[in-house]
Amino acid sequence: MTMSRPFRIALVVTCALVLLYLILPILIIAPMSFSAARFLTFPPPALSLRWYEEYVGNPAWMQATRVTLTVAVLTVVIATPLGVAAAYAISQSKWRIMRLIHMTLLLPLVVPIIITAVGIFFVFAKVGLAATMTGLVLANVMLGLPYVVISVAAGLQSFDATQEMVARSLGMNRLRSFFVVTLPQIKPSVIAGGIFAFISAMDETIVALFISGGQYQPLTKRMFTALRDEIDPTIAAISTLMTAVSFMLVLVATSRSKKDA
Amino acid sequence: MSSPVQDLSVLHQRREQRLMLALAMPALLVILLLVVLPVGWLAWQSVYHNGFTLENYRRIWSEDIYWRSFALTFEISLLVTLLALLLGYPIAYAASVAPKRWGIIILALVVLPFWTSVLVRAYAWLALLQRTGVINQLLRQLGVIDEPLALVHNSFGTIVATLHILLPFMVLPLYATMQQIPRDLMQAGASLGAGPMLTFWRIFLPLSLPGVLAGSTLVFVLALGFYITPELLGGGRTIMISMLVSRNVELYDQWGAASAVGVVLLVAVGLIFFAVSRFIPLDRVLGQK
């Protein structure tokens, strides 16, 4: 499409500024975390690992890290098979009820999270799941499920279901044909879904604010509380680590799905 | 009378349905127990306290603080949506008309913040905007200001950080729609004598409107329920609906009041989705998430 020169320049400048706005906060955290200064100055006066040492040396942060990692891993382990089974059923069945089930499974994305959080808090308080590991994992499985379902359903859409039929007509039973024929072909979307569930569990804050407590508080809840009081550069160190983990996982997820295509 | 063959196929179909239902059941149960039941409980609690009562809703209707909070939330959400459209449209446009490699780079930069925790980004904005923050320091060193500007702990900080988080939700549906606009339409317009401005206004812009609607809906609805950014960057003065809910639970132990506010928010979100679904299919709105 032809564009006049001034228009093109205006477009490029606008885009550059907006993109700068988008990535600036991400670019600033890592240098701050390596600063030797107590107060946030930019650029940092001297480099040091002081805030990383503070993080690693603090038992409360370490306990919170263990909780976060345990919750995230358990979430993936539970949400992935549940999500794959549901996505498979949804894509195989033309039954009307399945469409309704599909919509229901995406509810966690539609209902404002603050409402879900308060509702879960009420229920957990009644059944004694508040401030427990089980409760935290259950809530994160719920929040992670839509990502697995969306990712795997998309993967199954480009998979030719007749291949599984062929395997079955050659004498494999249904379960075996799924694991031998179907699963290897949708593997990238299963991995991507699992990774998104992991990141979702690692970053989840709002539900944890309401339902977690005692020794089972994840990193995000402690970070939130710390941020409300004062700005501690230790949080810059933790943020840098969390962002690094997220980016690496996303890189794995996207490179896998590209190989698939 | 049905033939035995038909009976068999019906039987087979039933078995198939039962199997599929069983496969979907565990996931469905998780959602029913952890979304549907809690939200239902919330709704019940908003109208039932030792008997049926509409007291909680009457309070929302009559008390000033609720009105102000709802008005503020709608104002901020609307402003964020308009700003997201204003900033997001040129980005999506550039990504869709630029050479392929540049388009991919632009989109990658848009999606990058997506994968950074909302909490981390709230922290970064605090570091940038606070009184002793990076931006104030810079402006003072340059001699632009003598006294630090109040950039955070107010509505301004909330809007800057909320917009930052929601902008990708505007750009992605816009880009998806713009990608599908056939380029030869613009060429046809040009060959008939229309200048670039006219082809944009008369052809490109109208065809991109479904994307505008999808993106705006998503941004507006998400902004309505925002919690972390206003809580951390609003400085206690910008009380949005979600904060009203949490304060009623945590500070005042008013579960009924919190529930009623939650129900009003949920109904608002539901109505918006319903209204939009009459123009574009909902999965097109949600598919971007």
XYZ file of C-alpha atoms in Angstrom:
550
model
C 0.000 0.000 0.000
C 1.304 3.431 -0.843
C 1.686 5.934 1.959
C 2.776 9.526 1.829
C 6.205 10.187 3.331
C 5.139 12.368 6.298
C 2.441 9.854 7.170
C 4.939 7.018 7.127
C 7.351 8.928 9.377
C 4.541 9.779 11.806
C 3.531 6.102 11.926
C 7.068 4.897 12.604
C 7.612 7.474 15.363
C 4.259 6.676 17.025
C 4.999 2.962 16.949
C 8.493 3.421 18.347
C 7.136 5.451 21.262
C 4.315 3.034 22.056
C 6.639 0.039 21.877
C 9.074 1.840 24.164
C 6.230 2.368 26.644
C 5.417 -1.344 26.422
C 8.911 -2.703 27.050
C 10.420 0.031 29.259
C 9.177 -1.449 32.582
C 10.614 -4.845 31.637
C 13.970 -3.383 30.662
C 14.373 -1.398 33.859
C 13.904 -4.190 36.425
C 17.004 -6.253 35.704
C 19.521 -3.353 36.007
C 17.812 -2.231 39.231
C 18.169 -5.699 40.717
C 21.952 -5.605 40.233
C 22.287 -2.199 41.894
C 24.298 -1.727 45.063
C 22.083 1.147 46.206
C 19.362 0.868 48.794
C 17.183 3.359 46.937
C 16.140 2.946 43.385
C 18.422 5.026 41.257
C 18.867 4.640 37.578
C 21.405 3.946 36.274
C 22.686 2.053 39.349
C 25.727 3.683 41.016
C 27.571 0.361 41.345
C 26.811 -3.241 40.540
C 26.328 -5.917 43.152
C 24.525 -9.143 43.877
C 23.401 -7.785 47.222
C 19.670 -8.142 46.580
C 20.012 -11.664 45.238
C 21.935 -12.607 48.374
C 19.240 -11.017 50.484
C 16.619 -13.069 48.658
C 18.451 -16.382 48.934
C 19.432 -15.743 52.560
C 15.909 -14.949 53.734
C 14.019 -18.032 55.000
C 10.622 -16.404 54.449
C 11.362 -15.726 50.749
C 12.794 -19.224 50.351
C 9.731 -20.834 51.916
C 7.506 -18.760 49.611
C 9.589 -19.852 46.620
C 9.158 -23.492 47.586
C 5.400 -22.983 47.851
C 5.233 -21.280 44.451
C 7.263 -23.982 42.710
C 5.327 -26.819 44.374
C 1.994 -25.238 43.460
C 3.079 -24.559 39.874
C 4.402 -28.090 39.311
C 1.346 -29.755 40.880
C -0.909 -27.477 38.841
C 0.742 -28.608 35.606
C 0.669 -32.269 36.639
C -3.071 -32.122 37.409
C -4.380 -29.541 34.924
C -2.612 -30.960 31.859
C -4.182 -34.455 31.804
C -7.609 -33.057 32.797
C -7.375 -30.419 30.080
C -6.168 -32.866 27.415
C -8.983 -35.320 28.193
C -11.579 -32.549 28.058
C -10.169 -31.026 24.855
C -10.166 -34.470 23.239
C -13.799 -35.076 24.205
C -14.802 -31.619 22.973
C -13.103 -32.003 19.609
C -14.324 -35.586 19.008
C -17.939 -35.156 19.940
C -20.450 -33.218 17.884
C -22.936 -33.502 20.731
C -24.593 -30.183 21.662
C -23.866 -30.604 25.378
C -20.149 -30.638 24.579
C -20.368 -27.062 23.304
C -21.877 -26.048 26.618
C -19.111 -27.909 28.470
C -16.521 -26.161 26.307
C -17.950 -22.742 27.218
C -18.073 -23.708 30.902
C -14.404 -24.706 30.865
C -13.476 -21.215 29.638
C -15.399 -19.506 32.466
C -12.273 -18.735 34.536
C -11.226 -16.345 31.741
C -14.578 -14.560 31.650
C -15.527 -14.116 35.284
C -13.567 -11.214 36.824
C -10.899 -12.858 38.923
C -11.691 -10.812 42.024
C -15.190 -12.349 42.086
C -13.869 -15.890 41.681
C -11.300 -15.190 44.400
C -13.834 -13.973 46.944
C -16.226 -16.814 46.098
C -13.492 -19.423 46.552
C -12.522 -17.749 49.811
C -16.091 -18.181 51.116
C -16.249 -21.835 50.061
C -12.766 -22.712 51.344
C -13.494 -21.026 54.686
C -16.557 -23.278 55.052
C -14.862 -26.547 54.103
C -11.525 -25.883 55.829
C -9.378 -25.492 52.718
C -8.296 -21.918 53.474
C -4.534 -21.488 54.031
C -3.821 -25.049 52.839
C -1.632 -26.356 50.043
C -4.513 -28.432 48.659
C -6.707 -25.352 48.371
C -4.012 -23.338 46.632
C -3.312 -26.115 44.124
C -7.028 -26.659 43.407
C -7.566 -22.962 42.701
C -4.581 -22.845 40.362
C -5.695 -25.995 38.527
C -9.000 -24.206 37.863
C -7.214 -21.087 36.610
C -4.793 -23.062 34.432
C -7.342 -25.423 32.832
C -8.609 -22.951 30.173
C -5.068 -22.480 28.822
C -4.578 -26.235 28.427
C -8.027 -26.686 26.860
C -7.536 -23.813 24.380
C -4.048 -24.921 23.391
C -4.862 -28.630 23.012
C -8.203 -28.021 21.270
C -6.330 -25.873 18.727
C -3.783 -28.665 18.271
C -6.508 -31.272 17.764
C -8.211 -29.101 15.171
C -5.291 -29.565 12.785
C -5.057 -33.272 13.589
C -6.770 -35.687 11.237
C -9.004 -37.831 13.460
C -9.255 -40.575 10.849
C -5.683 -41.580 11.684
C -6.875 -42.762 15.048
C -9.749 -44.615 13.379
C -7.248 -46.403 11.165
C -5.195 -47.457 14.173
C -8.321 -48.781 15.838
C -9.488 -50.621 12.753
C -6.070 -52.318 12.742
C -6.844 -53.692 16.184
C -5.481 -51.164 18.666
C -7.802 -50.309 21.486
C -8.902 -46.748 21.961
C -6.553 -45.840 24.783
C -3.534 -47.267 23.017
C -4.376 -45.634 19.716
C -4.662 -42.283 21.499
C -1.265 -42.624 23.114
C 0.497 -44.082 20.079
C -1.107 -42.121 17.228
C -2.808 -38.965 18.494
C -0.726 -37.800 21.435
C 2.646 -37.677 19.646
C 1.117 -35.437 16.980
C -0.484 -32.964 19.396
C 2.492 -33.061 21.780
C 3.648 -29.482 21.058
C 0.239 -28.031 21.946
C 0.053 -30.183 25.082
C 3.476 -28.916 26.186
C 2.515 -25.324 25.373
C -0.719 -25.672 27.372
C 1.177 -27.121 30.330
C 3.724 -24.303 30.208
C 0.986 -21.655 30.140
C -0.636 -23.336 33.157
C 2.744 -23.236 34.932
C 3.254 -19.528 34.228
C -0.330 -18.784 35.224
C 0.231 -20.550 38.568
C 3.581 -18.846 39.109
C 2.148 -15.360 38.471
C -1.226 -15.820 40.162
C -1.706 -13.243 42.901
C -5.319 -12.290 43.532
C -6.744 -15.670 44.569
C -3.646 -16.323 46.682
C -4.173 -13.018 48.494
C -7.521 -14.291 49.743
C -7.029 -17.992 50.290
C -3.363 -18.490 51.186
C -1.868 -17.958 54.598
C 0.525 -19.223 57.246
C 3.414 -21.209 55.836
C 1.629 -21.770 52.532
C 1.976 -18.284 51.077
C 3.335 -18.136 47.526
C 5.959 -15.630 46.381
C 3.414 -13.310 44.786
C 1.475 -12.861 48.017
C 4.646 -11.958 49.934
C 5.723 -9.629 47.121
C 2.339 -7.904 47.139
C 2.464 -7.364 50.892
C 6.044 -6.098 50.678
C 5.135 -3.699 47.858
C 2.320 -2.204 49.898
C 4.689 -1.324 52.729
C 7.880 -0.097 51.105
C 9.865 -0.631 47.957
C 12.464 -3.227 48.772
C 14.995 -3.843 45.954
C 14.920 -7.558 46.858
C 11.686 -7.572 44.898
C 13.598 -6.392 41.827
C 15.834 -9.453 42.158
C 12.838 -11.798 42.549
C 11.025 -10.086 39.671
C 14.052 -10.517 37.409
C 14.231 -14.221 38.229
C 10.477 -14.713 37.677
C 10.600 -12.866 34.356
C 13.601 -14.917 33.229
C 11.765 -18.169 34.048
C 8.625 -16.996 32.194
C 10.536 -15.929 29.089
C 12.514 -19.149 28.914
C 9.342 -21.221 29.240
C 7.529 -19.179 26.583
C 10.503 -19.601 24.285
C 10.298 -23.377 24.756
C 6.529 -23.351 24.210
C 6.644 -21.274 21.014
C 9.637 -23.020 19.454
C 7.939 -26.383 20.038
C 4.728 -25.314 18.378
C 6.656 -23.849 15.417
C 8.357 -27.170 14.800
C 4.880 -28.666 14.716
C 3.724 -26.272 11.996
C -39.687 -50.552 13.771
C -35.937 -50.041 13.792
C -33.637 -52.615 12.346
C -31.065 -54.384 14.538
C -28.300 -52.544 12.671
C -29.787 -49.196 13.622
C -30.132 -50.333 17.220
C -26.482 -51.209 17.248
C -25.444 -47.849 15.895
C -27.620 -46.034 18.434
C -26.071 -48.178 21.135
C -22.632 -47.368 19.817
C -23.433 -43.656 19.712
C -24.652 -43.748 23.326
C -21.511 -45.504 24.451
C -19.419 -42.972 22.582
C -21.286 -40.102 24.231
C -20.873 -41.621 27.669
C -17.140 -42.038 27.093
C -16.701 -38.438 25.935
C -18.718 -37.165 28.866
C -16.559 -39.202 31.248
C -13.409 -37.731 29.691
C -14.623 -34.159 30.065
C -16.055 -34.746 33.531
C -12.975 -34.248 35.763
C -12.164 -30.865 34.188
C -15.821 -29.879 34.255
C -16.042 -30.823 37.932
C -13.068 -28.609 38.787
C -14.733 -25.631 37.083
C -18.140 -26.366 38.627
C -16.704 -26.688 42.136
C -14.250 -23.793 41.926
C -16.059 -21.262 39.743
C -19.768 -22.000 39.448
C -20.321 -23.042 43.066
C -18.297 -20.160 44.621
C -19.923 -17.548 42.383
C -23.343 -19.059 43.094
C -22.599 -18.968 46.800
C -21.560 -15.337 46.459
C -24.833 -14.490 44.732
C -26.833 -16.352 47.386
C -24.996 -14.614 50.198
C -25.726 -11.215 48.680
C -29.478 -11.731 49.186
C -29.600 -14.082 52.154
C -28.624 -13.323 55.708
C -30.890 -14.924 58.341
C -33.634 -14.617 55.756
C -34.098 -13.095 52.367
C -32.943 -9.474 52.200
C -32.161 -6.827 49.618
C -30.402 -4.672 52.192
C -26.985 -5.087 50.544
C -28.289 -3.873 47.206
C -30.186 -1.033 48.824
C -26.905 0.124 50.354
C -25.119 0.058 47.005
C -27.965 2.078 45.571
C -28.098 4.667 48.323
C -24.587 5.056 49.713
C -22.314 7.602 48.175
C -19.059 5.651 48.415
C -20.460 2.846 46.250
C -21.732 5.234 43.603
C -18.432 7.072 43.456
C -16.471 3.851 43.192
C -18.655 2.493 40.378
C -18.518 5.818 38.528
C -14.734 6.021 38.930
C -14.252 2.439 37.749
C -16.344 3.025 34.625
C -14.559 6.314 33.955
C -11.090 4.810 34.278
C -12.046 1.727 32.240
C -13.490 3.897 29.481
C -10.433 6.142 29.435
C -8.085 3.154 29.362
C -10.109 1.627 26.498
C -9.964 4.852 24.443
C -6.238 5.291 25.087
C -5.600 1.644 24.219
C -7.443 2.155 20.937
C -5.528 5.355 20.218
C -2.133 3.755 20.891
C -3.001 0.249 19.727
C -4.487 1.085 16.325
C -1.284 2.540 14.808
C 0.729 -0.389 16.182
C -1.633 -3.008 14.768
C -1.809 -1.074 11.480
C 1.979 -0.875 11.223
C 2.332 -4.584 12.028
C -0.188 -5.490 9.326
C 1.263 -3.310 6.519
C 4.983 -3.577 7.359
C 7.204 -6.142 5.619
C 6.707 -9.533 7.229
C 9.883 -9.535 9.304
C 9.096 -6.134 10.835
C 5.523 -7.196 11.512
C 6.790 -10.172 13.514
C 9.198 -7.975 15.501
C 6.448 -5.476 16.331
C 4.092 -8.249 17.475
C 6.816 -9.911 19.531
C 7.437 -6.637 21.377
C 3.693 -6.277 21.996
C 3.387 -9.808 23.379
C 6.586 -9.675 25.449
C 5.056 -7.803 28.429
C 2.220 -10.372 28.360
C 4.562 -12.901 29.884
C 5.773 -10.698 32.677
C 3.822 -10.971 35.909
C 1.332 -8.164 36.544
C 2.926 -7.766 39.957
C 6.393 -7.342 38.463
C 5.108 -4.671 36.121
C 3.328 -2.841 38.940
C 6.668 -2.838 40.753
C 8.466 -1.482 37.697
C 5.951 1.362 37.338
C 6.337 2.219 41.008
C 10.091 2.396 40.503
C 9.639 4.592 37.437
C 6.938 6.925 38.664
C 7.363 7.468 42.398
C 8.617 10.767 43.861
C 12.202 9.550 43.993
C 11.657 7.434 40.900
C 13.524 7.276 37.627
C 11.332 9.727 35.710
C 11.296 12.379 38.427
C 15.070 12.099 38.848
C 15.580 12.467 35.134
C 13.325 15.504 34.854
C 15.066 17.165 37.793
C 18.515 16.522 36.385
C 17.370 18.054 33.117
C 16.078 21.055 35.030
C 12.511 20.645 33.769
C 11.035 20.547 37.259
C 12.099 21.640 40.742
C 9.617 19.650 42.787
C 8.936 15.980 42.000
C 5.677 15.389 40.143
C 2.980 13.233 41.726
C 2.928 10.528 39.065
C 1.810 7.611 41.201
C -0.467 6.854 44.166
C -3.272 8.527 42.218
C -5.478 7.878 39.182
C -2.663 8.825 36.811
C -0.402 6.014 38.023
C -3.311 3.565 37.931
C -4.143 4.493 34.347
C -0.545 4.333 33.098
C -0.009 0.851 34.575
C -3.468 -0.504 33.667
C -3.109 0.697 30.080
C 0.302 -0.921 29.918
C -1.135 -4.283 30.933
C -4.213 -4.122 28.695
C -2.711 -2.669 25.508
C -1.752 -6.089 24.059
C -5.401 -7.188 24.452
C -6.306 -4.350 22.070
C -3.498 -4.827 19.565
C -3.944 -8.578 19.016
C -7.630 -8.595 17.934
C -7.017 -5.445 15.854
C -4.097 -7.087 14.104
C -6.059 -10.307 13.512
C -8.839 -8.324 11.816
C -6.532 -6.069 9.778
C -4.626 -9.113 8.505
C -7.799 -10.378 6.868
C -8.559 -7.173 4.959
C -7.762 -7.961 1.319
C -4.991 -5.671 0.047
C -6.435 -5.513 -3.484
C -9.417 -3.588 -2.114
C -7.093 -0.694 -1.326
C -5.403 -1.040 -4.688
C -8.797 -0.984 -6.368
C -9.637 2.193 -4.473
C -6.345 3.762 -5.498
C -6.780 2.765 -9.140
C -10.166 4.482 -9.108
C -8.440 7.688 -8.085
C -8.770 7.723 -4.304
C -5.734 9.012 -2.389
C -4.169 7.033 0.458
C -6.149 8.989 3.070
C -9.454 8.375 1.327
C -8.811 4.637 0.850
C -7.918 4.403 4.521
C -11.043 6.235 5.705
C -13.495 4.638 3.323
C -12.130 1.117 2.996
C -9.571 0.114 5.638
C -11.081 1.752 8.713
C -14.647 0.423 8.262
C -13.327 -3.083 7.589
C -11.246 -2.997 10.762
C -14.229 -2.117 12.956
C -14.928 -5.713 14.129
C -11.405 -5.775 15.545
C -11.992 -2.410 17.204
C -15.136 -3.787 18.845
C -13.474 -7.032 19.950
C -10.414 -5.303 21.377
C -12.381 -2.545 23.093
C -14.745 -5.041 24.722
C -11.911 -7.138 26.047
C -9.964 -4.147 27.399
C -13.030 -2.522 28.950
C -14.266 -5.690 30.670
C -10.816 -6.585 31.993
C -10.294 -3.033 33.250
C -13.612 -3.150 35.148
C -12.332 -6.006 37.308
C -8.734 -4.800 37.742
C -7.373 -5.199 41.226
C -3.585 -5.342 41.647
C -2.614 -2.192 39.770
C -5.162 0.169 41.357
C -4.391 -1.318 44.767
C -0.638 -0.798 44.443
C -0.517 2.342 42.287
C -3.739 4.084 43.274
C -2.451 5.034 46.699
C -5.720 4.231 48.475
C -7.469 7.173 46.836
C -8.490 5.497 43.611
C -10.984 2.958 44.950
C -12.163 0.732 42.122
C -14.977 -1.836 42.323
C -12.622 -4.749 42.936
C -11.065 -2.918 45.893
C -14.524 -2.309 47.307
C -15.090 -6.064 47.200
C -11.788 -6.928 48.858
C -12.083 -4.229 51.525
C -15.545 -5.377 52.494
C -14.161 -8.879 52.974
C -10.804 -8.167 54.568
C -11.278 -4.992 56.574
C -14.941 -4.881 57.471
C -15.917 -8.550 57.378
C -19.002 -7.520 55.384
C -19.371 -10.603 53.245
C -22.888 -9.747 52.161
C -21.889 -6.276 50.985
C -18.825 -7.656 49.183
C -20.987 -10.282 47.480
C -23.543 -7.736 46.303
C -20.828 -5.539 44.765
C -19.382 -8.635 43.101
C -22.767 -9.599 41.670
C -23.295 -6.106 40.244
C -19.870 -6.252 38.590
C -20.566 -9.723 37.216
C -23.935 -8.643 35.809
C -22.301 -5.613 34.164
C -19.667 -7.832 32.538
C -22.328 -10.336 31.449
C -24.482 -7.616 29.883
C -21.515 -6.182 27.972
C -20.579 -9.600 26.579
C -24.220 -10.260 25.695
C -24.591 -6.920 23.896
C -21.350 -7.420 21.970
C -22.233 -11.012 21.029
C -25.105 -9.627 18.950
C -22.543 -8.006 16.652
C -19.574 -10.379 16.647
C -19.199 -13.992 17.812
C -17.923 -14.158 21.387
C -15.157 -16.657 20.735
C -13.651 -14.013 18.482
C -13.426 -11.709 21.492
C -12.158 -14.360 23.890
C -9.959 -16.177 21.408
C -7.260 -13.554 21.842
C -6.727 -14.157 25.468
